[in-house]
Amino acid sequence: MLSWLTRTARSSIGRKAVVALTGLALIGFLVVHLAGNMTFFADSDGATFDAYADTIGNNPLLPLAEIGLVVLFLVHMGLAVRLTLENKKARSKGYMVSKAHGGRTPGSRTMIFTGVIVLLFVILHLAHFRLQKGDDVSMASLVRFELSRPLGAGAYVVGLLALGLHLSHGFQSSLQTLGLNHPKYTPLVKVLGYGLAGLLTVGFLLFPLTIFFGGNS
Amino acid sequence: MSAQAHPESINVKLHLWRQAGPEDPGSFEKVELKDISTHMSFLEMIDVANEQILEGGGVAVCFDHDCREGICGMCSMVINGQVHGPEPGVTTCQLHMRSFADGDEIYVEPFRASGFPIVRDLVVDRSALDKIVMAGGYISVNTGSPQDANSMLVPKDKADLAMDAAACIGCGACVAACPNAAAMLFTGAKVSQLALLPQGQPERASRVLGMVDTMDSLGFGNCTNEYECMAACPKEIDVSNIARMNREYLRSSIGSAEGV
């Protein structure tokens, strides 16, 4: 009955489309995440940010949203790794001399590596702010504590730069994979992709940088 | 080429990939060539190298070539790491020695992809591309007298796009240049040239499903939208054809009754 669906889901284009869709959904999450986090800068004592964190934490639907995010992340990663392994197999013996023709970008070359760095970063991030947070600790003070340490701030800078590089290719690539290529819009999508990657990276970088260098104390 | 002065002849150090058969590990053979005319094509230079190898008692290097005017798609070499050499929009046969400088070291390798097994030296088996076309890259028209030319209208912009896609000569440079050895630019061009035209509509859904499934089964990689293919393509086929194939595949597999 659903053989057409399994055929599509197993095909190269079907799997690529799922990677693209889950990637776009995760970008959507990042935009909301950054917008919410910006409440951190609303006041000096972090009361607005704490109220925001509490609102999310007290929402009964939170576990459902978290499961959804984890599924998105696992599907995106799992398929991307499978596709990458297939791609390696498709050229089992590489060129002795290799020179790009000019299509590849630093972002496109490093997708799997930046992806792994982002995964490690997300694990660290969850360990910091999701798993270790007790009810009596203010989220704002926890953020300040973790990001004022050199190791903490350094890890966030590395993780966020990897995320930016990943998105510099990921956004435009996902639209092409979904077949959204148009002579009028594709050049704009490219600019938008770089803009979005830059904006999200700089936006999130504000946290480790301002906290570590003491601008927000 | 600009009015920039080129020497009439150059000396080059050629490193030719030699591989006795599909399972042989292979290695480079060094051939030093003197006084190579810069007006020669790259293939003519290989001809000269072969004569020199034969005169020295060696075995000539095998390489694919046919029309030597850029339309047959037979020549298939990777020159200093670049498919069809350093000039954009040309096949190896249209690459001239004026693109190289005196004393250059030139490494020549075969196309490398699991979908294109090496037969010998620089010759690879590209029949996988034929298999993709055989899976639907045609229209089924019973013979009969031709209809009036104006009875089937084709918008100019669609005709242009179909013609651009149909410029593909099936040389396989896209596969060879792709970091993932994917055949999606080739398949995208072959799907597009028919999907854009009225004659291609009756088999539109079954065509793309058959061609993509066959492409997937032949050991090619998956496109990661790096566009090395477009930069290497001697006919400069646009990657919008890959997006069109993706669209066609998704609308056919999910949005049509085909393959239920």
Coordinates of C-alpha atoms in Angstrom, one line a residue:
Chain A
M1 CA 0.0 0.0 0.0
L2 CA 2.8 2.4 0.8
S3 CA 5.5 1.0 -1.4
W4 CA 5.7 4.3 -3.2
L5 CA 6.5 6.0 0.0
T6 CA 9.3 3.6 1.0
R7 CA 10.6 3.8 -2.5
T8 CA 10.7 7.6 -2.2
A9 CA 12.1 7.5 1.3
R10 CA 15.0 5.2 0.2
S11 CA 15.9 7.2 -3.0
S12 CA 18.7 9.6 -3.1
I13 CA 16.4 12.6 -3.7
G14 CA 13.9 11.5 -1.1
R15 CA 16.5 11.2 1.6
K16 CA 18.2 14.5 0.6
A17 CA 14.8 16.1 0.7
V18 CA 14.3 14.9 4.3
V19 CA 17.7 16.2 5.3
A20 CA 16.8 19.5 3.7
L21 CA 13.4 19.7 5.4
T22 CA 14.7 18.8 8.9
G23 CA 17.6 21.2 8.4
L24 CA 15.2 24.0 7.6
A25 CA 13.0 23.1 10.6
L26 CA 16.1 23.3 12.8
I27 CA 17.0 26.7 11.3
G28 CA 13.4 27.8 12.3
F29 CA 14.1 26.6 15.8
L30 CA 17.4 28.6 15.9
V31 CA 15.6 31.8 14.9
V32 CA 13.0 31.4 17.7
H33 CA 15.7 30.3 20.1
L34 CA 17.8 33.4 19.4
A35 CA 14.8 35.8 19.5
G36 CA 13.9 34.4 23.0
N37 CA 17.4 34.5 24.3
M38 CA 17.7 38.2 23.4
T39 CA 15.5 38.9 26.5
F40 CA 18.8 38.3 28.3
F41 CA 19.9 41.8 27.3
A42 CA 16.6 43.4 28.4
D43 CA 17.7 44.2 31.9
S44 CA 20.9 43.9 33.9
D45 CA 19.6 41.4 36.6
G46 CA 18.2 39.0 34.0
A47 CA 14.7 39.0 35.3
T48 CA 13.1 39.1 31.9
F49 CA 15.3 36.2 30.7
D50 CA 14.5 34.2 33.8
A51 CA 10.8 34.8 33.3
Y52 CA 11.1 33.7 29.7
A53 CA 13.0 30.5 30.8
D54 CA 10.4 29.8 33.4
T55 CA 7.5 30.2 31.0
I56 CA 9.1 27.6 28.7
G57 CA 10.0 25.3 31.6
N58 CA 6.5 25.3 33.0
N59 CA 4.8 24.6 29.7
P60 CA 3.2 21.2 29.9
L61 CA 3.8 20.7 26.2
L62 CA 7.6 21.2 26.6
P63 CA 8.5 17.4 26.5
L64 CA 6.5 17.0 23.3
A65 CA 8.4 19.8 21.7
E66 CA 11.7 18.4 23.0
I67 CA 11.0 15.0 21.6
G68 CA 10.1 16.6 18.2
L69 CA 13.4 18.5 18.3
V70 CA 15.4 15.4 19.1
V71 CA 13.7 13.5 16.3
L72 CA 14.4 16.3 13.8
F73 CA 18.0 16.3 14.9
L74 CA 18.5 12.5 14.8
V75 CA 16.8 12.1 11.4
H76 CA 18.9 15.0 10.0
M77 CA 22.1 13.6 11.3
G78 CA 21.4 9.9 10.6
L79 CA 20.5 10.5 7.0
A80 CA 23.4 12.9 6.4
V81 CA 25.9 10.4 7.8
R82 CA 24.4 7.6 5.6
L83 CA 24.5 9.8 2.5
T84 CA 28.1 10.9 3.3
L85 CA 29.2 7.3 3.7
E86 CA 27.6 6.4 0.3
N87 CA 29.4 9.4 -1.2
K88 CA 32.7 8.2 0.0
K89 CA 32.0 4.8 -1.4
A90 CA 31.0 6.3 -4.8
R91 CA 34.7 7.3 -5.2
S92 CA 36.5 4.5 -3.4
K93 CA 39.8 5.5 -5.0
G94 CA 40.4 9.3 -5.0
Y95 CA 42.4 11.5 -7.4
M96 CA 46.2 11.7 -6.9
V97 CA 46.0 15.3 -7.9
S98 CA 42.9 17.2 -7.0
K99 CA 41.9 20.8 -7.8
A100 CA 38.5 22.4 -7.4
H101 CA 36.8 23.9 -10.5
G102 CA 35.5 26.8 -8.4
G103 CA 32.1 25.5 -7.2
R104 CA 33.0 24.4 -3.7
T105 CA 32.9 26.8 -0.7
P106 CA 34.5 26.4 2.7
G107 CA 31.0 25.7 4.1
S108 CA 30.2 23.1 1.5
R109 CA 33.5 21.3 1.9
T110 CA 33.1 20.9 5.6
M111 CA 29.4 20.0 6.2
I112 CA 30.0 16.7 7.8
F113 CA 32.8 18.1 10.1
T114 CA 30.9 21.2 11.1
G115 CA 27.9 18.9 11.6
V116 CA 29.9 16.8 14.1
I117 CA 31.2 19.8 15.9
V118 CA 27.6 21.2 16.2
L119 CA 26.5 17.8 17.6
L120 CA 29.2 17.9 20.3
F121 CA 28.3 21.5 21.0
V122 CA 24.6 20.7 21.3
I123 CA 25.4 17.9 23.8
L124 CA 27.5 20.3 25.9
H125 CA 24.8 23.0 25.6
L126 CA 22.1 20.6 26.9
A127 CA 24.4 19.4 29.7
H128 CA 24.9 23.0 30.7
F129 CA 21.4 24.4 30.6
R130 CA 18.9 21.6 30.3
L131 CA 20.2 18.7 32.4
Q132 CA 22.1 20.4 35.3
K133 CA 19.7 23.2 36.0
G134 CA 17.9 22.8 39.3
D135 CA 14.6 24.6 40.1
D136 CA 16.3 27.0 42.5
V137 CA 18.9 28.3 40.1
S138 CA 18.2 31.3 38.0
M139 CA 18.8 30.7 34.3
A140 CA 20.5 34.0 33.8
S141 CA 23.0 33.4 36.6
L142 CA 23.7 29.9 35.2
V143 CA 24.4 31.4 31.8
R144 CA 26.7 33.9 33.3
F145 CA 28.5 31.3 35.3
E146 CA 29.1 28.9 32.4
L147 CA 30.1 31.5 29.9
S148 CA 32.4 33.5 32.1
R149 CA 34.8 30.5 32.2
P150 CA 37.4 30.4 29.5
L151 CA 36.7 26.8 28.6
G152 CA 32.9 27.4 28.5
A153 CA 33.1 30.6 26.4
G154 CA 35.7 29.0 24.1
A155 CA 33.6 26.0 23.4
Y156 CA 30.6 28.2 22.6
V157 CA 32.6 30.3 20.2
V158 CA 34.0 27.2 18.4
G159 CA 30.5 25.6 18.3
L160 CA 28.8 28.7 17.0
L161 CA 31.4 29.4 14.3
A162 CA 31.0 25.8 13.1
L163 CA 27.2 26.3 13.1
G164 CA 27.6 29.5 11.0
L165 CA 29.8 27.7 8.5
H166 CA 27.3 24.8 8.3
L167 CA 24.4 27.1 7.7
S168 CA 26.3 29.2 5.1
H169 CA 25.9 26.1 2.8
G170 CA 23.0 24.4 4.4
F171 CA 20.3 27.0 3.8
Q172 CA 20.8 27.5 0.1
S173 CA 21.6 23.9 -0.4
S174 CA 18.3 22.7 1.2
L175 CA 16.2 24.9 -1.1
Q176 CA 18.1 23.5 -4.2
T177 CA 17.5 20.0 -2.9
L178 CA 13.8 20.7 -2.6
G179 CA 13.8 21.8 -6.2
L180 CA 13.4 25.5 -5.4
N181 CA 15.7 27.0 -7.9
H182 CA 14.5 30.1 -9.8
P183 CA 16.4 32.6 -12.0
K184 CA 14.8 35.5 -10.0
Y185 CA 15.1 34.1 -6.5
T186 CA 18.1 31.8 -6.3
P187 CA 20.6 34.7 -6.2
L188 CA 18.6 36.2 -3.4
V189 CA 18.4 32.9 -1.6
K190 CA 22.2 32.7 -1.7
V191 CA 22.6 36.2 -0.1
L192 CA 19.8 35.4 2.4
G193 CA 21.6 32.1 3.3
Y194 CA 24.8 33.9 4.1
G195 CA 22.9 36.7 5.9
L196 CA 20.9 34.2 8.0
A197 CA 24.1 32.2 8.8
G198 CA 25.9 35.4 9.8
L199 CA 23.0 36.9 11.8
L200 CA 22.4 33.7 13.8
T201 CA 26.1 33.2 14.5
V202 CA 26.7 36.8 15.5
G203 CA 23.5 36.9 17.5
F204 CA 24.4 33.8 19.5
L205 CA 28.1 34.8 19.8
L206 CA 26.9 37.9 21.7
F207 CA 26.3 35.7 24.7
P208 CA 29.8 34.1 25.2
L209 CA 31.6 37.3 24.1
T210 CA 29.7 39.9 26.2
I211 CA 29.7 37.7 29.2
F212 CA 33.3 36.5 29.0
F213 CA 34.6 40.0 28.4
G214 CA 32.4 41.4 31.1
G215 CA 30.2 43.7 29.0
N216 CA 27.0 42.5 30.6
S217 CA 27.7 42.3 34.2
Chain B
M1 CA 42.7 33.4 -25.8
S2 CA 43.7 37.0 -25.7
A3 CA 46.4 38.7 -27.7
Q4 CA 48.8 37.6 -25.0
A5 CA 52.0 36.2 -26.6
H6 CA 52.5 32.4 -26.3
P7 CA 55.7 30.6 -27.2
E8 CA 55.5 28.5 -30.3
S9 CA 56.6 25.4 -28.5
I10 CA 57.1 24.2 -25.0
N11 CA 58.7 21.4 -23.1
V12 CA 56.4 19.5 -20.6
K13 CA 56.9 16.7 -18.1
L14 CA 53.9 14.4 -18.5
H15 CA 52.8 12.0 -15.8
L16 CA 50.4 9.5 -17.4
W17 CA 48.2 7.1 -15.3
R18 CA 49.0 3.5 -16.3
Q19 CA 46.8 0.8 -15.2
A20 CA 46.8 -2.7 -16.8
G21 CA 43.3 -3.5 -15.9
P22 CA 40.4 -2.9 -13.5
E23 CA 42.1 -4.6 -10.5
D24 CA 45.6 -3.3 -11.1
P25 CA 46.7 -0.7 -8.6
G26 CA 48.1 1.6 -11.3
S27 CA 50.8 4.3 -11.2
F28 CA 52.1 7.3 -13.1
E29 CA 54.5 6.9 -16.0
K30 CA 56.7 9.9 -16.6
V31 CA 57.2 11.1 -20.2
E32 CA 59.3 14.1 -21.0
L33 CA 58.2 15.8 -24.2
K34 CA 60.3 18.4 -26.0
D35 CA 59.2 21.1 -28.5
I36 CA 55.5 20.5 -28.2
S37 CA 53.7 23.0 -30.4
T38 CA 51.3 25.3 -28.4
H39 CA 48.8 25.0 -31.2
M40 CA 48.4 21.3 -30.6
S41 CA 45.3 20.0 -28.8
F42 CA 45.9 18.1 -25.6
L43 CA 45.0 14.9 -27.3
E44 CA 47.5 15.5 -30.1
M45 CA 50.1 16.0 -27.4
I46 CA 49.1 12.6 -26.0
D47 CA 49.5 11.2 -29.5
V48 CA 53.0 12.6 -29.7
A49 CA 53.7 11.1 -26.2
N50 CA 52.4 7.7 -27.4
E51 CA 54.7 7.8 -30.5
Q52 CA 57.6 8.5 -28.2
I53 CA 56.6 5.7 -25.8
L54 CA 56.3 3.3 -28.8
E55 CA 59.7 4.3 -30.2
G56 CA 61.2 3.6 -26.8
G57 CA 59.8 0.1 -27.0
G58 CA 56.9 0.7 -24.5
V59 CA 53.2 0.2 -24.7
A60 CA 51.1 3.1 -25.8
V61 CA 48.7 4.6 -23.2
C62 CA 45.1 3.9 -23.8
F63 CA 42.7 6.8 -23.8
D64 CA 39.1 7.5 -25.1
H65 CA 38.7 9.9 -28.0
D66 CA 36.6 10.2 -31.1
C67 CA 35.4 13.4 -32.8
R68 CA 38.1 15.7 -31.4
E69 CA 35.8 18.6 -32.0
G70 CA 34.0 18.8 -28.7
I71 CA 30.7 17.1 -29.5
C72 CA 31.0 13.4 -28.9
G73 CA 31.9 13.4 -25.3
M74 CA 34.4 10.5 -25.5
C75 CA 37.6 12.2 -24.2
S76 CA 37.7 11.7 -20.5
M77 CA 40.8 12.9 -18.6
V78 CA 41.5 14.6 -15.4
I79 CA 44.4 17.0 -16.0
N80 CA 46.3 18.4 -13.0
G81 CA 43.3 17.5 -10.8
Q82 CA 40.7 19.2 -13.1
V83 CA 38.3 17.4 -15.4
H84 CA 38.9 18.3 -19.0
G85 CA 41.7 20.6 -17.9
P86 CA 42.0 24.1 -16.6
E87 CA 39.9 26.0 -19.3
P88 CA 36.2 26.4 -18.7
G89 CA 33.6 25.1 -21.1
V90 CA 35.8 22.8 -23.2
T91 CA 36.4 19.1 -23.6
T92 CA 39.9 17.7 -23.4
C93 CA 40.1 17.6 -27.2
Q94 CA 39.5 21.4 -27.4
L95 CA 42.1 22.2 -24.7
H96 CA 45.2 23.5 -26.4
M97 CA 48.8 23.3 -25.2
R98 CA 48.9 27.1 -25.1
S99 CA 47.1 26.7 -21.8
F100 CA 50.3 25.3 -20.4
A101 CA 53.7 26.9 -19.7
D102 CA 57.2 25.8 -20.6
G103 CA 58.5 23.2 -18.1
D104 CA 55.0 22.4 -16.6
E105 CA 54.5 19.1 -14.9
I106 CA 51.2 17.7 -16.1
Y107 CA 49.4 14.9 -14.3
V108 CA 46.8 13.0 -16.3
E109 CA 44.4 10.7 -14.6
P110 CA 41.3 8.8 -15.6
F111 CA 37.8 9.8 -14.4
R112 CA 37.5 8.3 -10.9
A113 CA 34.1 7.1 -9.8
S114 CA 32.8 3.7 -8.6
G115 CA 30.1 4.1 -11.3
F116 CA 32.8 4.4 -14.0
P117 CA 35.1 1.4 -13.5
I118 CA 38.6 1.8 -15.1
V119 CA 39.1 -0.4 -18.1
R120 CA 42.7 0.4 -18.8
D121 CA 45.0 3.4 -18.3
L122 CA 42.8 6.5 -19.0
V123 CA 39.8 4.5 -20.4
V124 CA 36.8 4.2 -18.1
D125 CA 33.5 2.4 -18.6
R126 CA 30.8 5.0 -18.8
S127 CA 27.9 2.7 -19.9
A128 CA 26.2 3.4 -16.6
L129 CA 25.1 6.8 -18.1
D130 CA 23.5 4.8 -21.0
K131 CA 21.7 2.7 -18.5
I132 CA 20.2 5.8 -16.9
V133 CA 18.9 7.0 -20.3
M134 CA 17.6 3.5 -21.1
A135 CA 15.4 3.8 -17.9
G136 CA 13.3 6.5 -19.5
G137 CA 15.3 9.2 -21.0
Y138 CA 13.4 9.1 -24.3
I139 CA 9.9 9.6 -25.7
S140 CA 7.9 6.7 -27.1
V141 CA 6.6 7.8 -30.4
N142 CA 5.2 5.4 -32.9
T143 CA 6.3 6.1 -36.5
G144 CA 4.0 7.9 -38.8
S145 CA 3.9 11.0 -40.9
P146 CA 5.0 14.1 -39.2
Q147 CA 2.3 16.5 -38.0
D148 CA 2.2 20.1 -38.8
A149 CA 5.0 21.9 -37.0
N150 CA 2.7 24.6 -35.6
S151 CA 0.2 22.1 -34.1
M152 CA 2.3 21.7 -31.0
L153 CA 3.3 25.1 -29.5
V154 CA 6.5 25.4 -27.4
P155 CA 7.1 28.6 -25.6
K156 CA 10.5 30.2 -26.5
D157 CA 11.8 30.3 -23.0
K158 CA 11.0 26.6 -22.5
A159 CA 12.5 25.7 -25.8
D160 CA 15.7 27.5 -24.8
L161 CA 15.9 25.7 -21.5
A162 CA 15.3 22.4 -23.1
M163 CA 18.0 23.1 -25.7
D164 CA 20.4 24.1 -23.0
A165 CA 19.8 20.8 -21.2
A166 CA 20.0 18.9 -24.4
A167 CA 23.5 20.3 -25.0
C168 CA 24.8 17.6 -22.6
I169 CA 27.1 15.2 -24.5
G170 CA 27.1 12.6 -21.8
C171 CA 30.9 12.8 -21.3
G172 CA 30.6 12.2 -17.5
A173 CA 32.7 15.2 -16.5
C174 CA 30.0 16.1 -13.9
V175 CA 30.5 12.7 -12.2
A176 CA 34.3 12.9 -12.4
A177 CA 34.3 16.5 -10.9
C178 CA 31.7 15.9 -8.3
P179 CA 33.2 15.5 -4.8
N180 CA 30.7 12.7 -4.3
A181 CA 30.9 11.1 -7.8
A182 CA 27.2 11.8 -8.2
A183 CA 25.5 11.7 -11.6
M184 CA 22.8 14.2 -10.8
L185 CA 23.8 16.9 -13.3
F186 CA 23.7 14.4 -16.2
T187 CA 20.4 12.8 -15.1
G188 CA 19.0 16.3 -14.3
A189 CA 19.8 17.4 -17.9
K190 CA 18.3 14.3 -19.4
V191 CA 15.2 14.6 -17.3
S192 CA 14.8 18.3 -18.0
Q193 CA 15.2 18.3 -21.7
L194 CA 12.0 16.2 -22.0
A195 CA 10.1 17.5 -19.0
L196 CA 10.2 21.0 -20.5
L197 CA 8.7 20.0 -23.8
P198 CA 5.1 18.9 -24.8
Q199 CA 6.4 15.7 -26.3
G200 CA 7.8 14.7 -22.9
Q201 CA 4.6 15.1 -21.0
P202 CA 3.0 11.6 -21.5
E203 CA 5.9 9.8 -19.8
R204 CA 6.9 12.7 -17.5
A205 CA 6.3 10.9 -14.2
S206 CA 7.5 7.4 -15.1
R207 CA 10.6 8.8 -16.8
V208 CA 12.0 10.6 -13.7
L209 CA 11.2 7.8 -11.3
G210 CA 12.9 5.2 -13.6
M211 CA 15.9 7.3 -14.3
V212 CA 16.6 8.3 -10.7
D213 CA 16.0 4.8 -9.3
T214 CA 18.4 3.5 -12.0
M215 CA 21.0 6.2 -11.2
D216 CA 20.7 5.3 -7.5
S217 CA 21.4 1.6 -8.2
L218 CA 24.6 2.2 -10.2
G219 CA 26.9 3.2 -7.4
F220 CA 26.9 7.0 -7.9
G221 CA 27.0 9.3 -4.9
N222 CA 24.4 11.9 -3.7
C223 CA 24.5 15.5 -4.8
T224 CA 25.5 18.0 -2.0
N225 CA 25.0 21.1 -4.1
E226 CA 28.6 22.1 -4.4
Y227 CA 28.3 22.8 -8.1
E228 CA 31.7 21.5 -9.1
C229 CA 29.8 19.7 -11.9
M230 CA 28.6 22.9 -13.5
A231 CA 32.0 24.4 -13.3
A232 CA 33.6 21.4 -15.0
C233 CA 30.9 20.7 -17.6
P234 CA 32.2 21.4 -21.1
K235 CA 28.7 22.4 -22.2
E236 CA 28.2 24.5 -19.0
I237 CA 24.9 22.8 -18.1
D238 CA 23.2 24.7 -15.3
V239 CA 22.5 23.1 -11.8
S240 CA 18.9 24.4 -12.1
N241 CA 18.5 21.2 -14.0
I242 CA 19.3 19.3 -10.8
A243 CA 16.7 21.3 -9.0
R244 CA 14.2 20.6 -11.8
M245 CA 15.0 16.8 -11.5
N246 CA 14.4 17.0 -7.7
R247 CA 11.1 18.8 -8.3
E248 CA 10.1 16.3 -11.0
Y249 CA 11.0 13.4 -8.8
L250 CA 9.1 14.6 -5.7
R251 CA 6.0 15.6 -7.7
S252 CA 6.1 12.2 -9.5
S253 CA 6.7 10.1 -6.5
I254 CA 4.5 11.9 -4.0
G255 CA 2.2 14.0 -6.1
S256 CA 1.2 11.6 -8.9
A257 CA -0.4 8.2 -9.2
E258 CA 2.7 6.8 -10.9
G259 CA 4.3 3.8 -9.2
V260 CA 1.4 3.2 -6.7

